[in-house]
Short mmCIF file of C-alpha atoms and ligand atoms in Angstrom, two decimals:
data_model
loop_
_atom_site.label_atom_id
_atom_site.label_comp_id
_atom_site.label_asym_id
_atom_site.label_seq_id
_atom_site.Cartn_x
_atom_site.Cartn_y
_atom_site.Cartn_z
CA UNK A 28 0.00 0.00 0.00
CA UNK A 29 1.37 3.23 -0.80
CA UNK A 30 1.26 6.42 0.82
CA UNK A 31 -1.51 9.11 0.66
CA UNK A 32 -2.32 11.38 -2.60
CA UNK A 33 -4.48 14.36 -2.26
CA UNK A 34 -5.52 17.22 -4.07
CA UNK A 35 -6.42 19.52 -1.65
CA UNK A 36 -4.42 22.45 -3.15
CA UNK A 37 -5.33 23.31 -6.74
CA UNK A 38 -2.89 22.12 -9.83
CA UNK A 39 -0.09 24.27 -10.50
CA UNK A 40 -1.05 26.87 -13.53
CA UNK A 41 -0.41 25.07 -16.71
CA UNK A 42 -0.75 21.38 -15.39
CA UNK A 43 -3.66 19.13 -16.69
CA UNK A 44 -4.27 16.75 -13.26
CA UNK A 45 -6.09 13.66 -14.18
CA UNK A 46 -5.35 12.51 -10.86
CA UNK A 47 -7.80 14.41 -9.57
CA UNK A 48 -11.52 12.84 -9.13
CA UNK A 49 -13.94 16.16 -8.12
CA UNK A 50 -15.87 18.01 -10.27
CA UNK A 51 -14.41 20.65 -12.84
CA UNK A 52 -15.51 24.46 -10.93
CA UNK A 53 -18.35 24.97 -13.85
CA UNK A 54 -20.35 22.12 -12.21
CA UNK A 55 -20.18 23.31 -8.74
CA UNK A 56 -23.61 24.71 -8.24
CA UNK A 57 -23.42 28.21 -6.51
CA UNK A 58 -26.54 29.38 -7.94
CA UNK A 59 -28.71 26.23 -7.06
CA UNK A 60 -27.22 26.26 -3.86
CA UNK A 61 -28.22 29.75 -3.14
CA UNK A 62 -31.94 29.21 -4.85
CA UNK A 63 -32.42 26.63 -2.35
CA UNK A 64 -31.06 28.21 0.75
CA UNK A 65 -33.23 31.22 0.17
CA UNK A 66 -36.25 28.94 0.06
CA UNK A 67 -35.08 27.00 3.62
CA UNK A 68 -34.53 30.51 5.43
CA UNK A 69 -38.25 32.20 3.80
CA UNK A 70 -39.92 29.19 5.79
CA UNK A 71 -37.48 28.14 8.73
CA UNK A 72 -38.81 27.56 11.61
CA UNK A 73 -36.54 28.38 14.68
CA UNK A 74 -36.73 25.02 15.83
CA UNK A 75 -34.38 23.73 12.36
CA UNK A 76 -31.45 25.34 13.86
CA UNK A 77 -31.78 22.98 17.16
CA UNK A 78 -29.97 19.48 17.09
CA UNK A 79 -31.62 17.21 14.74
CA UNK A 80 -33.39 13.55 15.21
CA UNK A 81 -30.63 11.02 15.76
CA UNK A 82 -31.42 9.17 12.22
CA UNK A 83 -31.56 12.29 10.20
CA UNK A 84 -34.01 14.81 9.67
CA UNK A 85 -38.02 13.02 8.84
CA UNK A 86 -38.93 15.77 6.02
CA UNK A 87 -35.07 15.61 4.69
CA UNK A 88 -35.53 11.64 4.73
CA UNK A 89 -38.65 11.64 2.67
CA UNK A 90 -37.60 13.76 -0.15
CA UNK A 91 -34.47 11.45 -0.35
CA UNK A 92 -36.41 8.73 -0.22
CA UNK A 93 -38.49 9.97 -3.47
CA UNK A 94 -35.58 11.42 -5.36
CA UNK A 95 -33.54 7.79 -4.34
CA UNK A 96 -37.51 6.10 -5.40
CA UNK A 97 -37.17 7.97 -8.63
CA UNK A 98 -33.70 7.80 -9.67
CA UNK A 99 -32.73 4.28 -8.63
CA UNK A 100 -36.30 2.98 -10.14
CA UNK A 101 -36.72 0.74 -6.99
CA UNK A 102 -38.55 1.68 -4.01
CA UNK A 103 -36.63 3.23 -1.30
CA UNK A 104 -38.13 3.84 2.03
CA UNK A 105 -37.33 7.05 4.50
CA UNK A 106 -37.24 4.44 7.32
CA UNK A 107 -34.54 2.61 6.25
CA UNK A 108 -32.15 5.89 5.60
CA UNK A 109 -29.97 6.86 7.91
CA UNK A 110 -28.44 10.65 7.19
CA UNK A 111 -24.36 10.72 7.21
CA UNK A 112 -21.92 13.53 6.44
CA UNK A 113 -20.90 11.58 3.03
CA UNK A 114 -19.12 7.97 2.53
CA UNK A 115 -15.68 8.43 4.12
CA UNK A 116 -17.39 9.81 7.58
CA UNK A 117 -20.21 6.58 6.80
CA UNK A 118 -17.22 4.31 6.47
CA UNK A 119 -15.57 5.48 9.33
CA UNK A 120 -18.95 5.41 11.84
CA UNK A 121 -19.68 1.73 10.61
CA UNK A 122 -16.14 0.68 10.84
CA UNK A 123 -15.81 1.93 14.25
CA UNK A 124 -19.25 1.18 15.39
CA UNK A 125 -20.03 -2.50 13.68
CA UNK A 126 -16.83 -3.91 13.50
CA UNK A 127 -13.84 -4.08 15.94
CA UNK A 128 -9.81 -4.12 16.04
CA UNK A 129 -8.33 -7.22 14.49
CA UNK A 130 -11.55 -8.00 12.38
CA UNK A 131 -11.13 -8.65 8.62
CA UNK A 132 -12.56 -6.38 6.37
CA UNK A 133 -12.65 -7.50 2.48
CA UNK A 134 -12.12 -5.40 -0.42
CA UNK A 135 -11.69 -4.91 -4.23
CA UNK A 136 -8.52 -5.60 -5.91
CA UNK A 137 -7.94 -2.50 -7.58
CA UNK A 138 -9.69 -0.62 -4.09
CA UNK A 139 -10.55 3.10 -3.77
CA UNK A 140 -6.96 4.24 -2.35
CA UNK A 141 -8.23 6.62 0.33
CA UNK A 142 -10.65 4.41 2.32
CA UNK A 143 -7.47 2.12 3.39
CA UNK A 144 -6.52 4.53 5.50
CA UNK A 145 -10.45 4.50 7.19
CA UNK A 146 -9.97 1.23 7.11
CA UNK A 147 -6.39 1.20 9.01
CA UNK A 148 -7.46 4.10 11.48
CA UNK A 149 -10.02 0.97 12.65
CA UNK A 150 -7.53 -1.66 13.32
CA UNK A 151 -9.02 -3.62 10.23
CA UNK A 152 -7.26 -6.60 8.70
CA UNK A 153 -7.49 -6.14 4.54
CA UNK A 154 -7.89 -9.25 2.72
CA UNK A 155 -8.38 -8.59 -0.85
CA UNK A 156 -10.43 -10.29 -3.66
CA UNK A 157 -10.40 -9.31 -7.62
CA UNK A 158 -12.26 -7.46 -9.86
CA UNK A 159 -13.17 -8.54 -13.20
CA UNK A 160 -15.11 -7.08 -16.18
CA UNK A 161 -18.45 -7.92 -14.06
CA UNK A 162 -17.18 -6.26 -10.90
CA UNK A 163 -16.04 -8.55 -7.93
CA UNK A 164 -14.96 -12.34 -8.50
CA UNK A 165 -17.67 -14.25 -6.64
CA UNK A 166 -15.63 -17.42 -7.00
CA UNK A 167 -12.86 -16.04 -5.44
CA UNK A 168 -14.50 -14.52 -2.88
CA UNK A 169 -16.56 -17.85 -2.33
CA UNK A 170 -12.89 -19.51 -1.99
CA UNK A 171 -11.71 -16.46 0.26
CA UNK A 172 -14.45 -17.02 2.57
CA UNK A 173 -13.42 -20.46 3.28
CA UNK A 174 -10.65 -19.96 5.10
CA UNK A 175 -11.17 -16.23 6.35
CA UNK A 176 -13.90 -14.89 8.75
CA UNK A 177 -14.64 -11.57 7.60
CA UNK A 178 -16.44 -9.20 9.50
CA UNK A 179 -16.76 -6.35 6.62
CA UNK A 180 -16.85 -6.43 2.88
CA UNK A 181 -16.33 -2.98 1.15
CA UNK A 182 -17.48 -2.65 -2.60
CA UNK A 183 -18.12 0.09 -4.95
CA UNK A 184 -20.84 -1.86 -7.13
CA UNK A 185 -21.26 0.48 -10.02
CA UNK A 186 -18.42 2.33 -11.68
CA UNK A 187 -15.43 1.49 -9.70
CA UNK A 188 -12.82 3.76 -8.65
CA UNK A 189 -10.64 3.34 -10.07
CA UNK A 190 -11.62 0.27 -12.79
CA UNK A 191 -14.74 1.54 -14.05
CA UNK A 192 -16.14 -1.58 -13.44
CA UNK A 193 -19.81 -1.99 -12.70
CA UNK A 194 -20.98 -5.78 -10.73
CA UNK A 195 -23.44 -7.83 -12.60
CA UNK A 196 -27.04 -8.23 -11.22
CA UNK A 197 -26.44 -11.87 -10.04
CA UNK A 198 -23.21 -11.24 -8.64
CA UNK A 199 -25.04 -8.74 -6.56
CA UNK A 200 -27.38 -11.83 -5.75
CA UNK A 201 -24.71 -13.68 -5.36
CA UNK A 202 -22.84 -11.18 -3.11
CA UNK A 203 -25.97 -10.71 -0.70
CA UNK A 204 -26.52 -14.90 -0.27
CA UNK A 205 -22.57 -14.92 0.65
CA UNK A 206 -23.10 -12.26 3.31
CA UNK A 207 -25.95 -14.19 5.01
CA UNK A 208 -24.48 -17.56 4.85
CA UNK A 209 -21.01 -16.22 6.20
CA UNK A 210 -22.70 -13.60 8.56
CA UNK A 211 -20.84 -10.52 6.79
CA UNK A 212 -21.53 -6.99 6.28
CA UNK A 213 -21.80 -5.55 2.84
CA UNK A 214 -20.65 -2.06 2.84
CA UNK A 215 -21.66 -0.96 -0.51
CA UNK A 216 -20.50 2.54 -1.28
CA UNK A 217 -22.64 3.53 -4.04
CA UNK A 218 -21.72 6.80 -4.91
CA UNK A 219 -21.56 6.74 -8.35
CA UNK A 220 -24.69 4.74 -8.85
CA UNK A 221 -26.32 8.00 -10.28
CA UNK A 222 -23.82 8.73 -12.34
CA UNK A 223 -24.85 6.38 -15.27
CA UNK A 224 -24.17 7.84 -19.18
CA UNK A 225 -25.31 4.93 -20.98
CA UNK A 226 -27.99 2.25 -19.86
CA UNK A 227 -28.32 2.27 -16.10
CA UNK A 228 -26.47 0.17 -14.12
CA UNK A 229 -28.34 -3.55 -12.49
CA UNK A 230 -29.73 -1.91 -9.04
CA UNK A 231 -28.51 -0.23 -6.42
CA UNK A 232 -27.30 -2.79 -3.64
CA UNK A 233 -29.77 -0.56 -1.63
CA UNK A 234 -31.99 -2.53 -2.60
CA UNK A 235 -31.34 -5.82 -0.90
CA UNK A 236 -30.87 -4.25 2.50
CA UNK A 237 -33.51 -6.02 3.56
CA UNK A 238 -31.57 -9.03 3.57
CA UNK A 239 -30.37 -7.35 6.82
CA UNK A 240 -26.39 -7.64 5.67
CA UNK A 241 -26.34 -4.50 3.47
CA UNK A 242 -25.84 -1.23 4.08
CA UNK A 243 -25.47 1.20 0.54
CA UNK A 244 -23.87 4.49 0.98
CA UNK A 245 -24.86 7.22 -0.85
CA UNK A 246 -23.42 10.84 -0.84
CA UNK A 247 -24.15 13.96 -2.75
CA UNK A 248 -20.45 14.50 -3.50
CA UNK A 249 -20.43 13.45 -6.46
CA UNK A 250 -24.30 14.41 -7.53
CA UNK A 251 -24.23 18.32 -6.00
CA UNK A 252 -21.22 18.84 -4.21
CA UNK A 253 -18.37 17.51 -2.33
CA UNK A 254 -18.57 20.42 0.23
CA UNK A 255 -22.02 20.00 1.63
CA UNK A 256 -20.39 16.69 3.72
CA UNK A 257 -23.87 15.45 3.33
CA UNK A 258 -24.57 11.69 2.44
CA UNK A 259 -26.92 8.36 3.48
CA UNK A 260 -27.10 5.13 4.10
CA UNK A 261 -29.59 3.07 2.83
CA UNK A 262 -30.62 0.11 4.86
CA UNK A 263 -33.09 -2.10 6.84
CA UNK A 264 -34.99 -0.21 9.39
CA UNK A 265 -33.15 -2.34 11.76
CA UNK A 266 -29.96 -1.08 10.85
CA UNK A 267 -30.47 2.16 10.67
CA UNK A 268 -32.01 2.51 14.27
CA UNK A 269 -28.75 0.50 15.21
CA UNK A 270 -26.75 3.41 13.72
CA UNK A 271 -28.62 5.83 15.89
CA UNK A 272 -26.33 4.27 18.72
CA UNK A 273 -22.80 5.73 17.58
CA UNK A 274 -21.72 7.78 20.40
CA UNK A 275 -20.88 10.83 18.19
CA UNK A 276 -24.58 10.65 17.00
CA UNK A 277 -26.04 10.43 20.21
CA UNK A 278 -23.95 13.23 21.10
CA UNK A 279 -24.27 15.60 18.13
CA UNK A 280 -27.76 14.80 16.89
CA UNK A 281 -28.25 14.20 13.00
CA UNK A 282 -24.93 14.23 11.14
CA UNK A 283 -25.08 17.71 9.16
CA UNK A 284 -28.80 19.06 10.14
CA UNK A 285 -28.23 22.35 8.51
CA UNK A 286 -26.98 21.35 5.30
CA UNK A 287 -29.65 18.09 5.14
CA UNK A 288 -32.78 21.07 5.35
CA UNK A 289 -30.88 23.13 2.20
CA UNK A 290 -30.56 20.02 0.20
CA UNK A 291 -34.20 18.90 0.70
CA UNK A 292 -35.26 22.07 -0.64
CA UNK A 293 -33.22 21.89 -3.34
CA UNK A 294 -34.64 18.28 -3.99
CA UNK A 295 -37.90 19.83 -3.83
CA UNK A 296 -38.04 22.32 -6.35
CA UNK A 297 -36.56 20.06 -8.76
CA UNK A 298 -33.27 21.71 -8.88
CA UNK A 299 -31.10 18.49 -8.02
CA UNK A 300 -33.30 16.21 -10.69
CA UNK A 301 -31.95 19.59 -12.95
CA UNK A 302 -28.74 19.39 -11.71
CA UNK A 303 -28.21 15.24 -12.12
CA UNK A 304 -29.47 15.65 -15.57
CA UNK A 305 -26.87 18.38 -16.42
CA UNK A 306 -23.86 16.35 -15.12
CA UNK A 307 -25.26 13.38 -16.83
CA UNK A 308 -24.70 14.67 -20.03
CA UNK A 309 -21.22 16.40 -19.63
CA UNK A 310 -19.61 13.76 -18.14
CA UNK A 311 -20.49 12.15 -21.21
CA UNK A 312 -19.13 14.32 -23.50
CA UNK A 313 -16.16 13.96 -21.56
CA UNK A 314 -15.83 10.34 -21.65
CA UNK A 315 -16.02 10.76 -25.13
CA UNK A 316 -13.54 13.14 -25.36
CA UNK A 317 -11.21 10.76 -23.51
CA UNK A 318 -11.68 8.07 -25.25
CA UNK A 319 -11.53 8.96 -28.77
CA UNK A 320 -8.03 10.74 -27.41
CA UNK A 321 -7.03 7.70 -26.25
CA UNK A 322 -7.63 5.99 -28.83
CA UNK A 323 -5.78 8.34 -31.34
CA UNK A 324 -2.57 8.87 -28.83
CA UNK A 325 -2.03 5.46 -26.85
CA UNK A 326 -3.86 2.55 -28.62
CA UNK A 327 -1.01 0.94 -29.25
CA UNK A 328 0.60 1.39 -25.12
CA UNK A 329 -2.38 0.43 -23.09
CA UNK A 330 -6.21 -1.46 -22.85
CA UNK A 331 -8.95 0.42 -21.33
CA UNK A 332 -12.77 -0.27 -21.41
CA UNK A 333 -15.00 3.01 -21.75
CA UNK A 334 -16.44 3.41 -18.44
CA UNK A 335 -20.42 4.09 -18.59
CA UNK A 336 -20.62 6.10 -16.07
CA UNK A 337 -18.19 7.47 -12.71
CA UNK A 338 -15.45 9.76 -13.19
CA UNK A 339 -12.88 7.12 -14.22
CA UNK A 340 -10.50 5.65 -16.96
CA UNK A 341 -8.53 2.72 -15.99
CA UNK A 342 -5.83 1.65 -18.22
CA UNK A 343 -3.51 -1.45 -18.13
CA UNK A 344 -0.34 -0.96 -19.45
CA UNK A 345 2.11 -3.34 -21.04
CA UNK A 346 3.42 -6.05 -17.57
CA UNK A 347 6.95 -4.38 -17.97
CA UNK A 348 5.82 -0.45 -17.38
CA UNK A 349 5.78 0.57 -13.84
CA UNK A 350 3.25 3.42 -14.51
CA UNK A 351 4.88 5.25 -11.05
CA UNK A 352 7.57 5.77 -13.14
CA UNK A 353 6.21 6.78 -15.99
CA UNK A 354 3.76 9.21 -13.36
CA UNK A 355 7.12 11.03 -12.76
CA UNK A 356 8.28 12.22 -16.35
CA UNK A 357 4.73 13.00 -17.16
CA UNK A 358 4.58 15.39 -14.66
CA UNK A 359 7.91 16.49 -16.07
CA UNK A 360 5.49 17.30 -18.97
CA UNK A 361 2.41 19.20 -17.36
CA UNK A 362 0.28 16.42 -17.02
CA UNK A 363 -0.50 13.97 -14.27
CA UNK A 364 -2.87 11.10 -13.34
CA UNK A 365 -2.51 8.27 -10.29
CA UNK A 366 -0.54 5.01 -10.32
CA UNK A 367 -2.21 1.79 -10.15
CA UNK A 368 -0.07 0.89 -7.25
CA UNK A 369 -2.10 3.50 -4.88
CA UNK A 370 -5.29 0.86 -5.57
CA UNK A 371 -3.34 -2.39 -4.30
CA UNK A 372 -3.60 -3.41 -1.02
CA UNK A 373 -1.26 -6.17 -2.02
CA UNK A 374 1.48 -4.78 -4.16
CA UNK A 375 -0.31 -5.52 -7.45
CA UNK A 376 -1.56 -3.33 -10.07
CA UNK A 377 2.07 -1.33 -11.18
CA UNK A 378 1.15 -1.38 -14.66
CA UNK A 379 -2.40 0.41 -14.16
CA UNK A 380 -2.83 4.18 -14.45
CA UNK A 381 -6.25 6.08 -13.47
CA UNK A 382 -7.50 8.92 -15.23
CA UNK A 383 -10.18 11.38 -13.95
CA UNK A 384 -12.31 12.63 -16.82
CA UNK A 385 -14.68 14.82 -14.37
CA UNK A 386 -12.69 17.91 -13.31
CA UNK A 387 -11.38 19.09 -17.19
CA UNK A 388 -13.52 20.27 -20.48
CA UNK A 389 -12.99 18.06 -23.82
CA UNK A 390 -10.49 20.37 -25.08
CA UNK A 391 -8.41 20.22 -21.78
CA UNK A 392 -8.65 16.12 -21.73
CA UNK A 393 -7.53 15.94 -25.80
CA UNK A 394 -4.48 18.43 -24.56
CA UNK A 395 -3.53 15.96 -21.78
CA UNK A 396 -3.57 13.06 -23.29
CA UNK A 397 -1.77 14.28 -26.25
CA UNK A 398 0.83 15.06 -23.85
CA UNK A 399 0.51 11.38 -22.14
CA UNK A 400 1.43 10.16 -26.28
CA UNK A 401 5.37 11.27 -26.23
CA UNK A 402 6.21 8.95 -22.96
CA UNK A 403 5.56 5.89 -24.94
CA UNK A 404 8.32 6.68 -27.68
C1 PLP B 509 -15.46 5.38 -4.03
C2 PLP B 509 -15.51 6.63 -3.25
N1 PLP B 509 -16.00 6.63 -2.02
C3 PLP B 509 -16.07 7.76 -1.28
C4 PLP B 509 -15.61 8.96 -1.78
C5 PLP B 509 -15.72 10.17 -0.92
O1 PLP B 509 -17.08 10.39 -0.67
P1 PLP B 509 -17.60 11.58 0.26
O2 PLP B 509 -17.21 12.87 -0.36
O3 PLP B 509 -19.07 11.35 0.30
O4 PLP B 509 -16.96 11.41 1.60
C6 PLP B 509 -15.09 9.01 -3.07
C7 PLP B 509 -14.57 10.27 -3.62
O5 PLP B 509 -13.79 10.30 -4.54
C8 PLP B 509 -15.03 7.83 -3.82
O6 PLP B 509 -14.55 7.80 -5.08
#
């Protein structure tokens, strides 16, 4: 496992960072944001600004539930929602809360990089299964789970960062008959389930929760904006009342009260269904963009399957590149993305590189990669 990336601080002028996975400044939405805070203060009633109910605001929790109803196209009820302040603070809560020190937790091979270090701040034990073109192996994990007793399985079901890959519909069957018969919990971070270009992804692993092993996390990070620290889970009713007993709930009240009564406004008057729609079809254009640039620059250097939805490209490289290396001299060159080594929690994936298509225009991503071409010579 290698040590922590961030982009906290903006690239310097000049460089084109694919490394980075947040939205481009055009798609941040001050003016939706503002429409919809308006609307909370015209009608606020003192009483909003107290703590909120320990599972998350009831009138917040209903208009989630719709918009979730809506845009997953399977029912999602308010009782089983539990509000969070996005999916690393979920992650953390239900590591801390449902698992202990020295359990085994289960994840992806490639893995989102950053939650390893949720993951390690718990004392967790990383055990790690592949990903193929239909998401995570079941066989494997089948074989994995007879000779490991996992506590926690992490997956990113639809879109994978970093592969792109989306899990089949009866792997997710699969998945959910695994957790019951080895008494596992699925955490399912889902937050690029809305983020579909093409046909929509099999559904949400929300949707199982009441198999009582799931729990789907959801986040408007990547949907409004990372700021708002404002997310869900989705789960059984069971579950979520469970939740209600992390201390730091019990002590604070609803995870992010304030921002939860802006966002259901803007849910309300239709401005995130707007908003969705938008991103929807400029992310596209941008996958696009990247693709048909890679396809003209570095055909012949790597393999990559257009991801149909998320933010991310993931491209294998010939077994003898070490794509850390390579990362260096292309920054010597103005343009950067992440090694596939950050992914691995076993050492693996050197020759992988992972490109972020959300946070540049078309012309910016067919400059980049053009710049990517000369490395290969
Ligand atoms: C897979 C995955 N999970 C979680 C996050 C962070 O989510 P949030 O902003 O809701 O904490 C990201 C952000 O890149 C992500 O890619």
């Amino acid at each position: 496992m290698s040590s922590i990336v961030t982009f906290a601080d903006k690239p310097p002028e000049g460089m084109i960072q694919f490394g980075i996975g947040q939205p481009s400044a055009d798609l941040l939405p001050v003016e939706l944001m503002r429409e919809a805070t308006e609307e909370f203060f015209q009608t606020a009633h003192p009483e909003e600004l107290n703590y909120g109910v320990l599972q998350g605001d009831q009138r917040f929790r209903d208009s989630l539930a719709r918009f979730l109803s809506k845009n997953y196209g399977t029912p999602v009820g308010a009782d089983g929602l539990f509000v969070t302040g996005g999916n690393s603070q979920a992650l953390d809560f239900v590591c801390s809360h449902l698992s202990k020190p020295g359990d085994t937790i289960i994840v992806e091979e490639p893995c989102y990089f950053l939650a390893f270090q949720i993951f390690a701040d718990n004392g967790l034990n990383i055990v790690s299964v592949p990903v193929d073109e239909d998401g995570l192996d079941m066989d494997q994990l089948a074989e994995t789970l007879k000779r490991t007793r996992a506590a926690l399985l992490y997956t990113i079901p639809s879109y994978q960062n970093p592969s792109g890959r989306t899990m089949s519909a009866a792997r997710r069957e699969r998945l959910v008959e695994l957790s019951k018969e080895h008494d596992f919990l699925i955490l399912a971070d889902e937050v690029y389930q809305l983020l579909s270009y093409y046909d929509p992804p099999p559904d949400a692993l929300g949707s199982m929760s009441d198999s009582g092993t799931v729990l789907s996390l959801g986040s408007f990070s990547k949907i409004l904006a990372p700021a708002l620290r404002l997310g869900w889970i989705q789960t059984s009713h069971g579950m979520a009342k469970r939740l209600t007993g992390i201390g730091a709930v019990n002590s604070g009240g609803s995870l992010n009260h304030f921002t939860s009564h802006v966002v259901r406004c803007a849910i309300d008057m239709d401005l995130q269904q707007a908003h969705l729609e938008r991103l929807r079809r400029i992310y596209q254009a941008r996958v696009e963009a990247m693709d048909a640039a890679l396809k003209e620059c570095l055909s012949s250097h790597a393999t990559w399957v257009r991801p149909d939805g998320g933010y991310f490209f993931w491209l294998r490289l010939n077994e003898n590149i070490s794509a850390q290396e390579l990362r260096h001299k292309a920054l010597e060159r103005q343009v950067g993305f992440l090694s596939g080594n950050l992914f691995s929690s076993c050492s693996g994936m050197q020759n992988y590189m992972r490109l972020s298509f959300a946070y540049y225009n078309e012309g910016d991503i067919r400059e980049g990669i053009a710049r990517l071409k000369p490395l290969f010579d």
